[in-house]
Short mmCIF file of C-alpha atoms and ligand atoms in Angstrom, two decimals:
data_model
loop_
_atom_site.label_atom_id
_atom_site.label_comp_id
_atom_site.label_asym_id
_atom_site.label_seq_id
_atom_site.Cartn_x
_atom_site.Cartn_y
_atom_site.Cartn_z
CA UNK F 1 5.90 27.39 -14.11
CA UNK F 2 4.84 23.86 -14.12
CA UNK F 3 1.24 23.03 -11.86
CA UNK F 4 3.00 20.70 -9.55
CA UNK F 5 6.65 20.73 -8.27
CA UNK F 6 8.53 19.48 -5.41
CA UNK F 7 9.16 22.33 -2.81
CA UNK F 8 11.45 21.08 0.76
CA UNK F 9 8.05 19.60 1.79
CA UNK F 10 6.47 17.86 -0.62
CA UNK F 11 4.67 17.91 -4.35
CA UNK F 12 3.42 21.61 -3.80
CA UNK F 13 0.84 22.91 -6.19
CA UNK F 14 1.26 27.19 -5.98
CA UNK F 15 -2.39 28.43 -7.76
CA UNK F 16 -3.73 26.07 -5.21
CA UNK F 17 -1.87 26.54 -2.32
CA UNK F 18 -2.11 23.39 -1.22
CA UNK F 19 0.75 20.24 -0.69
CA UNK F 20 -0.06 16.56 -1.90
CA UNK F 21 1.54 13.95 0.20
CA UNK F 22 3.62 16.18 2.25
CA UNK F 23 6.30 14.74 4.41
CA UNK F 24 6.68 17.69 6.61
CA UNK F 25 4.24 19.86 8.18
CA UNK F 26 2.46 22.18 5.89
CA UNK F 27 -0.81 24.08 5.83
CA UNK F 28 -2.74 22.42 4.03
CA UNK F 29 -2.28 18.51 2.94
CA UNK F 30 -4.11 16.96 -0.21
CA UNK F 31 -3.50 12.32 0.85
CA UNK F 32 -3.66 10.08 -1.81
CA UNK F 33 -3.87 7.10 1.39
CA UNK F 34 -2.97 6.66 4.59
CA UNK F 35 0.63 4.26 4.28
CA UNK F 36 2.86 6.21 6.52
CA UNK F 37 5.13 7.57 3.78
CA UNK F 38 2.20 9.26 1.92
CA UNK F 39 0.46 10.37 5.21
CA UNK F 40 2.10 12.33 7.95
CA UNK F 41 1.76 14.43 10.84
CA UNK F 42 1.31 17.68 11.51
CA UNK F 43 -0.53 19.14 8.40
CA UNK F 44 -2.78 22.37 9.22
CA UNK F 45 -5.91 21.09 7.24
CA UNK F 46 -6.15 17.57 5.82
CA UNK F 47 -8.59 16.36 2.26
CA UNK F 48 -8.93 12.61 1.37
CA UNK F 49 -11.44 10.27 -0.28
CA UNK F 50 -14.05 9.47 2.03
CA UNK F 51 -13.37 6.05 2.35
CA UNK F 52 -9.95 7.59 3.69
CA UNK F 53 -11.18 9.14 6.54
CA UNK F 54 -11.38 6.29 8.85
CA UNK F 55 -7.55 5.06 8.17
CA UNK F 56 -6.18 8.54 8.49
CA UNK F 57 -7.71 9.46 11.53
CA UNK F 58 -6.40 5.98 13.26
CA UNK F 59 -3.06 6.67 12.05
CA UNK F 60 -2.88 10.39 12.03
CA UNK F 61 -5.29 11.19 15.38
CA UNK F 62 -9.15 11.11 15.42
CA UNK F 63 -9.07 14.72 15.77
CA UNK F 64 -7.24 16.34 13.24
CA UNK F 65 -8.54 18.91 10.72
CA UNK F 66 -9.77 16.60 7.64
CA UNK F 67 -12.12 17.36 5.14
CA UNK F 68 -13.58 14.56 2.76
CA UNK F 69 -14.57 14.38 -0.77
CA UNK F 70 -16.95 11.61 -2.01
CA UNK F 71 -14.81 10.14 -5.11
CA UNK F 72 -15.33 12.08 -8.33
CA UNK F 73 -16.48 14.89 -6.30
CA UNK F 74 -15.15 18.54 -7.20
CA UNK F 75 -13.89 20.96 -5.29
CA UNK F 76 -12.37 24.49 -6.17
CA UNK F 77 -9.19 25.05 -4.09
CA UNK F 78 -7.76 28.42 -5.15
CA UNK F 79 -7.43 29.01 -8.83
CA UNK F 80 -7.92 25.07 -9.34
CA UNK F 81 -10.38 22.43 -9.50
CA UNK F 82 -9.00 19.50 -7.79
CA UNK F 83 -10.62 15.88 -8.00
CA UNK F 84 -9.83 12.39 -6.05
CA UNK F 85 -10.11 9.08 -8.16
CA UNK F 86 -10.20 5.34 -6.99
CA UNK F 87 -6.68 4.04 -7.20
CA UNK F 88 -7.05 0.76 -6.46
CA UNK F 89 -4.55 0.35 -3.60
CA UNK F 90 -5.95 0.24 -0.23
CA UNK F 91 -9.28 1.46 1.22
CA UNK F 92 -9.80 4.88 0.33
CA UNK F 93 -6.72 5.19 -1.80
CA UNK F 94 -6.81 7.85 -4.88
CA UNK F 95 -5.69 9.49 -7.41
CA UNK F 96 -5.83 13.35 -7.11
CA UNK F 97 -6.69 15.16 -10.56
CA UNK F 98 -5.78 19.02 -10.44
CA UNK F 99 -7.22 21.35 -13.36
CA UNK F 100 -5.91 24.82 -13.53
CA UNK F 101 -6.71 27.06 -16.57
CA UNK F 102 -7.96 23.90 -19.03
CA UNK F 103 -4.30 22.12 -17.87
CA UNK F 104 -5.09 18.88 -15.96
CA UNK F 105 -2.57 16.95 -13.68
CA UNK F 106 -3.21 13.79 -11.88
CA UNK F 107 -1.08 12.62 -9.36
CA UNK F 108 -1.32 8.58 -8.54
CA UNK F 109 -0.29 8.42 -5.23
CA UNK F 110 0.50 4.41 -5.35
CA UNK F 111 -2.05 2.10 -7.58
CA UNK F 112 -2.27 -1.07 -9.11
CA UNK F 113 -4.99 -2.66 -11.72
CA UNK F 114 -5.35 -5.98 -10.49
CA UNK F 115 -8.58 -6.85 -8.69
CA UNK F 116 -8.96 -6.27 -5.04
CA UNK F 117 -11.98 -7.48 -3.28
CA UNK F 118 -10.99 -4.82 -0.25
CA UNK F 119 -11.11 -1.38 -2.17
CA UNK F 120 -12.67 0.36 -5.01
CA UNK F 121 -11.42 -0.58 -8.43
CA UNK F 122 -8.28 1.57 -10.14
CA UNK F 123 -10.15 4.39 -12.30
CA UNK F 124 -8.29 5.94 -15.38
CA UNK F 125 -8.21 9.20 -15.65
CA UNK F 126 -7.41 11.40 -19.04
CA UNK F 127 -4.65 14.26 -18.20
CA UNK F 128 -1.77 16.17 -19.43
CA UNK F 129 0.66 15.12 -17.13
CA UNK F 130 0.62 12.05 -15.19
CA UNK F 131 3.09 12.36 -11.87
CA UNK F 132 3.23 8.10 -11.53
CA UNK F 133 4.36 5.69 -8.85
CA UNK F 134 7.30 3.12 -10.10
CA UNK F 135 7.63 1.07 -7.43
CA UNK F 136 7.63 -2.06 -9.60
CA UNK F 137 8.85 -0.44 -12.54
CA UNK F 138 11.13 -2.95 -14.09
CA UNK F 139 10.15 -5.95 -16.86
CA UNK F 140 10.80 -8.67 -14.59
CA UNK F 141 7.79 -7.80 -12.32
CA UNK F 142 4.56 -9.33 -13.84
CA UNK F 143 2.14 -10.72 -10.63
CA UNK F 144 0.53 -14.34 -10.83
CA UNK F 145 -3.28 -14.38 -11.04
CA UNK F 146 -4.45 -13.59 -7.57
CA UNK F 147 -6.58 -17.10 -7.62
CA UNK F 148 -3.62 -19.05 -8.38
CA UNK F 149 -1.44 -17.47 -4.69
CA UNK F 150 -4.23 -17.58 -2.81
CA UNK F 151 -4.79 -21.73 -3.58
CA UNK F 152 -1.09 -21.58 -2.93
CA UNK F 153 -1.23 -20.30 0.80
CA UNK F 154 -3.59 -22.41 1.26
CA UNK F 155 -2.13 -25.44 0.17
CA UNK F 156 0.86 -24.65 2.53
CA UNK F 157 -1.41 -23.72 5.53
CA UNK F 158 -2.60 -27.68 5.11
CA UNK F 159 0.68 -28.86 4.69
CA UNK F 160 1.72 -27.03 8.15
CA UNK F 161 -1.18 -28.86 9.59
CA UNK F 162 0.17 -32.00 9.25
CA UNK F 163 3.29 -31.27 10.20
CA UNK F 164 2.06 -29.70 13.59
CA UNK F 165 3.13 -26.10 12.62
CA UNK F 166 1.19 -22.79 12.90
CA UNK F 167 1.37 -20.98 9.60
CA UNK F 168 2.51 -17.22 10.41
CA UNK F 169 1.76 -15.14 6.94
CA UNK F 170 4.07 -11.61 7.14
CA UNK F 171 1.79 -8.92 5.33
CA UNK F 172 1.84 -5.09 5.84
CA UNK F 173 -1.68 -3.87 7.91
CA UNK F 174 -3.03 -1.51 5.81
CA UNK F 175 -4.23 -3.26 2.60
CA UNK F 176 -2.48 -6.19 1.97
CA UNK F 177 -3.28 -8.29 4.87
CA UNK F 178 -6.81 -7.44 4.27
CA UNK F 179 -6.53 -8.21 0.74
CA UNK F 180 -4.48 -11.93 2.02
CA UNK F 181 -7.50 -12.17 4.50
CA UNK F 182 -10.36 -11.74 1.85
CA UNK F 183 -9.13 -15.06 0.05
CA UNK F 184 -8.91 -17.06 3.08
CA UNK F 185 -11.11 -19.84 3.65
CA UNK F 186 -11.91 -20.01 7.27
CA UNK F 187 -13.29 -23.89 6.64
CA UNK F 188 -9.44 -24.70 6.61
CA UNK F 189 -8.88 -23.26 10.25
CA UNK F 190 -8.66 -20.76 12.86
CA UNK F 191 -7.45 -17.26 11.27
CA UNK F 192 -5.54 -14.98 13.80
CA UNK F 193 -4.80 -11.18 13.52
CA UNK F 194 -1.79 -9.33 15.08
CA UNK F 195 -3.35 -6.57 16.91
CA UNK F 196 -1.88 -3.85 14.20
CA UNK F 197 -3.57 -6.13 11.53
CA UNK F 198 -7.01 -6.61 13.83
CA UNK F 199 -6.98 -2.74 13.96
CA UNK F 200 -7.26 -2.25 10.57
CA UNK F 201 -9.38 -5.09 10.23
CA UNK F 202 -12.00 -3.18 11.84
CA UNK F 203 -12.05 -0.08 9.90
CA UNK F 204 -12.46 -2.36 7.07
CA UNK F 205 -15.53 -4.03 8.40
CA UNK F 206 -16.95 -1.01 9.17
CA UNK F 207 -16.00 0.62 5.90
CA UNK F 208 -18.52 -2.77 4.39
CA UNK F 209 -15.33 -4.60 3.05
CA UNK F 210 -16.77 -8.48 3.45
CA UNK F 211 -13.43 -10.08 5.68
CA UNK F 212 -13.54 -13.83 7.05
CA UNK F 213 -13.97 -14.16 10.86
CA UNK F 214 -10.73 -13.29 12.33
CA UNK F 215 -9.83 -14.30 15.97
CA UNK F 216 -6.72 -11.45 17.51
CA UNK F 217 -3.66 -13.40 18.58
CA UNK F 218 -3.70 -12.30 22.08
CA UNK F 219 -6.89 -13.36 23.01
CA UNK F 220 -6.03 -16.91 23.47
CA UNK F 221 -4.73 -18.67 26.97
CA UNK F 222 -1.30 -19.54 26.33
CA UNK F 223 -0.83 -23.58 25.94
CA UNK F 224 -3.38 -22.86 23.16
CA UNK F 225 -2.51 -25.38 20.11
CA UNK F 226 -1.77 -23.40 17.46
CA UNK F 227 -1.20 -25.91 14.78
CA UNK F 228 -3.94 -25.57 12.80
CA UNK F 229 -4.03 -22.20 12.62
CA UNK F 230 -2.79 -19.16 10.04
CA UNK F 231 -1.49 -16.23 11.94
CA UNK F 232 -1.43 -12.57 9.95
CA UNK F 233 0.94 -10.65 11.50
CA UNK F 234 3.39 -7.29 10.52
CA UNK F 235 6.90 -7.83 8.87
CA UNK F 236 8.19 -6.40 11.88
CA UNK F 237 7.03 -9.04 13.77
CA UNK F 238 9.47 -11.73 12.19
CA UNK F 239 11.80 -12.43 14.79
CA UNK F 240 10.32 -10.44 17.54
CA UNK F 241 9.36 -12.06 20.98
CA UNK F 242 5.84 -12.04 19.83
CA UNK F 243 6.60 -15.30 17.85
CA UNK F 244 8.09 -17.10 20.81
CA UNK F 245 4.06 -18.37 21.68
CA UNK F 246 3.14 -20.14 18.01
CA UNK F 247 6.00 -23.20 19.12
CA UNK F 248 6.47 -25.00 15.86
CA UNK F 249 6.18 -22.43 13.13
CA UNK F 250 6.42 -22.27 9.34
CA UNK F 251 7.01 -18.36 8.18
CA UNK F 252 5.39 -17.05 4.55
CA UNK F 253 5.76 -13.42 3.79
CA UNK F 254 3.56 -11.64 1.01
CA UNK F 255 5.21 -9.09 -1.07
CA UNK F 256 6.18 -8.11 -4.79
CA UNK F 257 9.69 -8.29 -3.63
CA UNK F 258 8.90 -11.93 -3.03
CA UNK F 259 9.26 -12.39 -7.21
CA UNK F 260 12.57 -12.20 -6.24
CA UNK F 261 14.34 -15.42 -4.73
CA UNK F 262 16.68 -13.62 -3.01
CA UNK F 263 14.52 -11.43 -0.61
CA UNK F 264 13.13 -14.43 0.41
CA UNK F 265 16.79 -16.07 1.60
CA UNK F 266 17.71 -12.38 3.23
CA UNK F 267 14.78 -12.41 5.85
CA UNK F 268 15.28 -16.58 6.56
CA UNK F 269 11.36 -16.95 5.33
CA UNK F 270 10.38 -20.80 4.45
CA UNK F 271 7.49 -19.32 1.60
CA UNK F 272 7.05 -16.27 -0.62
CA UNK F 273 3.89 -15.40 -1.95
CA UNK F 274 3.60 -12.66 -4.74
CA UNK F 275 0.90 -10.47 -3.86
CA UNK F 276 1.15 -6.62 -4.31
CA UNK F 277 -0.62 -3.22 -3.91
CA UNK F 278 1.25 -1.78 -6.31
CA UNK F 279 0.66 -2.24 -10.37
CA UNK F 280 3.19 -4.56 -12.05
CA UNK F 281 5.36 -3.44 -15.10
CA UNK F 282 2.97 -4.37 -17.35
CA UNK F 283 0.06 -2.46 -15.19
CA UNK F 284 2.35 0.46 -15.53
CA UNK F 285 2.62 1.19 -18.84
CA UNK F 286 -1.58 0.25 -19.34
CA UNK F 287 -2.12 2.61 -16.73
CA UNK F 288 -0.07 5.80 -18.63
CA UNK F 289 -1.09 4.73 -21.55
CA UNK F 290 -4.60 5.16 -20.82
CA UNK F 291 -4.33 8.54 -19.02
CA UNK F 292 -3.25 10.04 -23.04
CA UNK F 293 -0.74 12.28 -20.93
CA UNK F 294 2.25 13.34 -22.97
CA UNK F 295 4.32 14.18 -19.84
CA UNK F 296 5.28 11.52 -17.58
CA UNK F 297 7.02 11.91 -13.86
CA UNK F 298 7.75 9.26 -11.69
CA UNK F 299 8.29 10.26 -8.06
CA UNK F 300 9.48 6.66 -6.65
CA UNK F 301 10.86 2.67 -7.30
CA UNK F 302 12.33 1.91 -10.32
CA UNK F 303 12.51 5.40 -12.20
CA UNK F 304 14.88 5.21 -14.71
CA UNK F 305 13.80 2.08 -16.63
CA UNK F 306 10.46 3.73 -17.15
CA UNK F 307 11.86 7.36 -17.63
CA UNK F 308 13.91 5.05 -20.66
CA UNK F 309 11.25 3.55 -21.54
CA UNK F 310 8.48 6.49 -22.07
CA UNK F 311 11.08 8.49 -23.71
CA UNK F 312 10.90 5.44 -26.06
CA UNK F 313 7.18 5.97 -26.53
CA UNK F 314 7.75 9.57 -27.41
CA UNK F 315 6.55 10.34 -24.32
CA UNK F 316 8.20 13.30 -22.12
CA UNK F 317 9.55 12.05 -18.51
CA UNK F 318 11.49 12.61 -16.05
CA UNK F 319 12.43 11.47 -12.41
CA UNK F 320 10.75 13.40 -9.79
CA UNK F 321 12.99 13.79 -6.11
CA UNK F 322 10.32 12.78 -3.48
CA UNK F 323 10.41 10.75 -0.24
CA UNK F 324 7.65 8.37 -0.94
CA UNK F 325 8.73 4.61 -0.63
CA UNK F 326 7.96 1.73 -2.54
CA UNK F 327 6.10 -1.30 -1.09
CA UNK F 328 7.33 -1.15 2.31
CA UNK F 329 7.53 -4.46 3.60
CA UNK F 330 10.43 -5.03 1.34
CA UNK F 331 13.75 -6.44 2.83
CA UNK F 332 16.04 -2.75 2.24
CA UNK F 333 13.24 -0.46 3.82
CA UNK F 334 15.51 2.16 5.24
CA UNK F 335 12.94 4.28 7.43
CA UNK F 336 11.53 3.09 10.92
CA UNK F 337 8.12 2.48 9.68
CA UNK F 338 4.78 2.77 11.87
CA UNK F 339 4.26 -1.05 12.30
CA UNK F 340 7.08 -1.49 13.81
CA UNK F 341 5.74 0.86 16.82
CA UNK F 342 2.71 -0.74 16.39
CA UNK F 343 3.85 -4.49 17.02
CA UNK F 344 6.20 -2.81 19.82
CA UNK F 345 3.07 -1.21 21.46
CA UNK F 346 1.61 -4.71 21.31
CA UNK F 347 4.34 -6.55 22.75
CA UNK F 348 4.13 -4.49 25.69
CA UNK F 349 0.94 -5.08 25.80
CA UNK F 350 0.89 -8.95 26.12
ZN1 ZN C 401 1.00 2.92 -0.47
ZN1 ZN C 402 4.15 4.78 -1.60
#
């Protein structure tokens, strides 16, 4: 019987007792991070990272049942000794290590290895088996030096400026519009937040993630001039009513899917800028390779050109059926995902 399988709720660990990343309601609920299709509802008992505990309890309710451990902190949970490890995703995100009788699993939850100013660096972890993400698993996704997108937003924010038009950036809330924000330079102009985006925003702050001054988009009379500013707001924003106020606007949107030329034309956005939470092709195979773990699964993305490709290491692997997503933002996302209720709830608001 292996560790971890997937039961009709989620990755479900039996000498524990305990689901990771459940999507329906279960007792009790190991979160890698708080993206909606990694935390849900209507778990029992709840145990994150501690720099989790903020996001999940704005997402999930302030008063569920959640328990914390500090990262590298262990806990026994059953017959096991379970573990949570920096993944280097968002703020709090991690890697959950489960040891049962000497046999160690770690499950990745989503990660990448490229820097990110906003959240505590990826951490490898030596295991077994290795349950990976593969959002990005195919050769043709490698991600630019951060340094060299960021110079290139911001080279387009000053060419909107002198063509009169506000510069409204398309980034998901949790992470990657904080990550977008955190190589900003406010000297250039005004930086606006969608309120889903200001939300998080906050938690960040008070989490001591260093964030430019951000101004929320609603807090301006209307009339305002917004041509010299750079607007943040959710994907599902693009095309909403919400826009209507900017006037003249030029649209970017930041995603790994924006590697590919084609996403770009199928949402009618003027810029794509490749910037991703998730690790690259490349940052895949660094990231198995270092955990030593003969036994590969890969719960979601591109699964069977890594499956392929581990089996070429001499590596055991195999697909796992979950319903985790990849990076969400992307053009094909097939479930109605929280900011969209979120920019709705603003709309209303305004
Ligand atoms: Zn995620
Ligand atoms: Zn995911």
């Amino acid at each position: 019987m292996p560790l971890l399988r997937v039961d009709q709720n989620g990755l479900w660990c039996e000498p524990g007792g305990f689901h990771i990343d459940p999507w329906n309601p279960v007792p009790k609920a190991l979160i890698t991070h708080g993206h909606s299709d990694h935390a849900r509802r209507g778990a029992g008992a709840f145990l994150c990272a501690a720099p989790s505990e903020p996001v999940l309890r704005s997402r999930l309710g302030a008063d569920i049942a959640l328990e914390t451990l500090t990262y590298g902190e262990r806990r026994v949970i059953g017959e096991t000794t379970v573990s949570f490890h920096p993944a280097g995703h968002v703020l709090g995100s991690a890697q959950i290590r489960v040891e049962h009788r000497g046999e160690i699993w770690v499950v990745s939850g989503d990660y990448k290895l490229a820097p990110d100013a906003t959240c505590a660096p990826f951490e490898s972890v030596r295991c077994h088996t290795f349950v990976t993400e593969s959002t990005f698993g195919l050769p043709i996704y490698r991600w630019p030096p951060e340094a060299e997108v960021a110079a290139s937003i911001h080279e387009w924010w000053r060419m909107n400026q002198r063509r009169g038009k506000a510069s409204l950036v398309f980034a998901y809330p949790l992470g990657k519009s904080q990550r977008v924000l955190a190589g900003l330079d406010p000297a250039v102009g005004p930086i606006f937040c969608h309120g889903a985006i200001e939300r998080m925003n906050r938690i960040y702050r008070a989490s001591g993630v260093t964030l430019p001054e951000t101004l929320y988009s609603g807090s301006v009379a209307r009339g305002y001039d917004w041509s010299k500013a750079i607007v943040l707001a959710p994907p599902s924003a693009h095309g909403s009513p919400w826009m209507k106020r900017f006037g003249a606007v030029s649209t970017g949107f930041v995603s790994g899917w924006m590697r590919i030329r084609g996403t770009r034309r199928r949402r009618s956005i003027d810029r794509g800028f490749v910037i991703s939470d998730h690790a690259d092709w490349p940052g895949l195979q660094q990231a198995i390779a270092a955990t030593g773990a003969g036994c590969v699964l890969v719960t979601h993305g591109y699964r069977g050109p890594l499956v392929r490709w581990l089996e070429e290491q001499g590596k055991q692997a195999r697909a796992l059926e979950t319903r985790f997503e990849g990076e969400r933002d992307e053009g094909t996302a097939t479930s109605p995902g929280e900011d969209v209720a979120e920019a709705t709830e603003e709309d209303a608001a305004e």
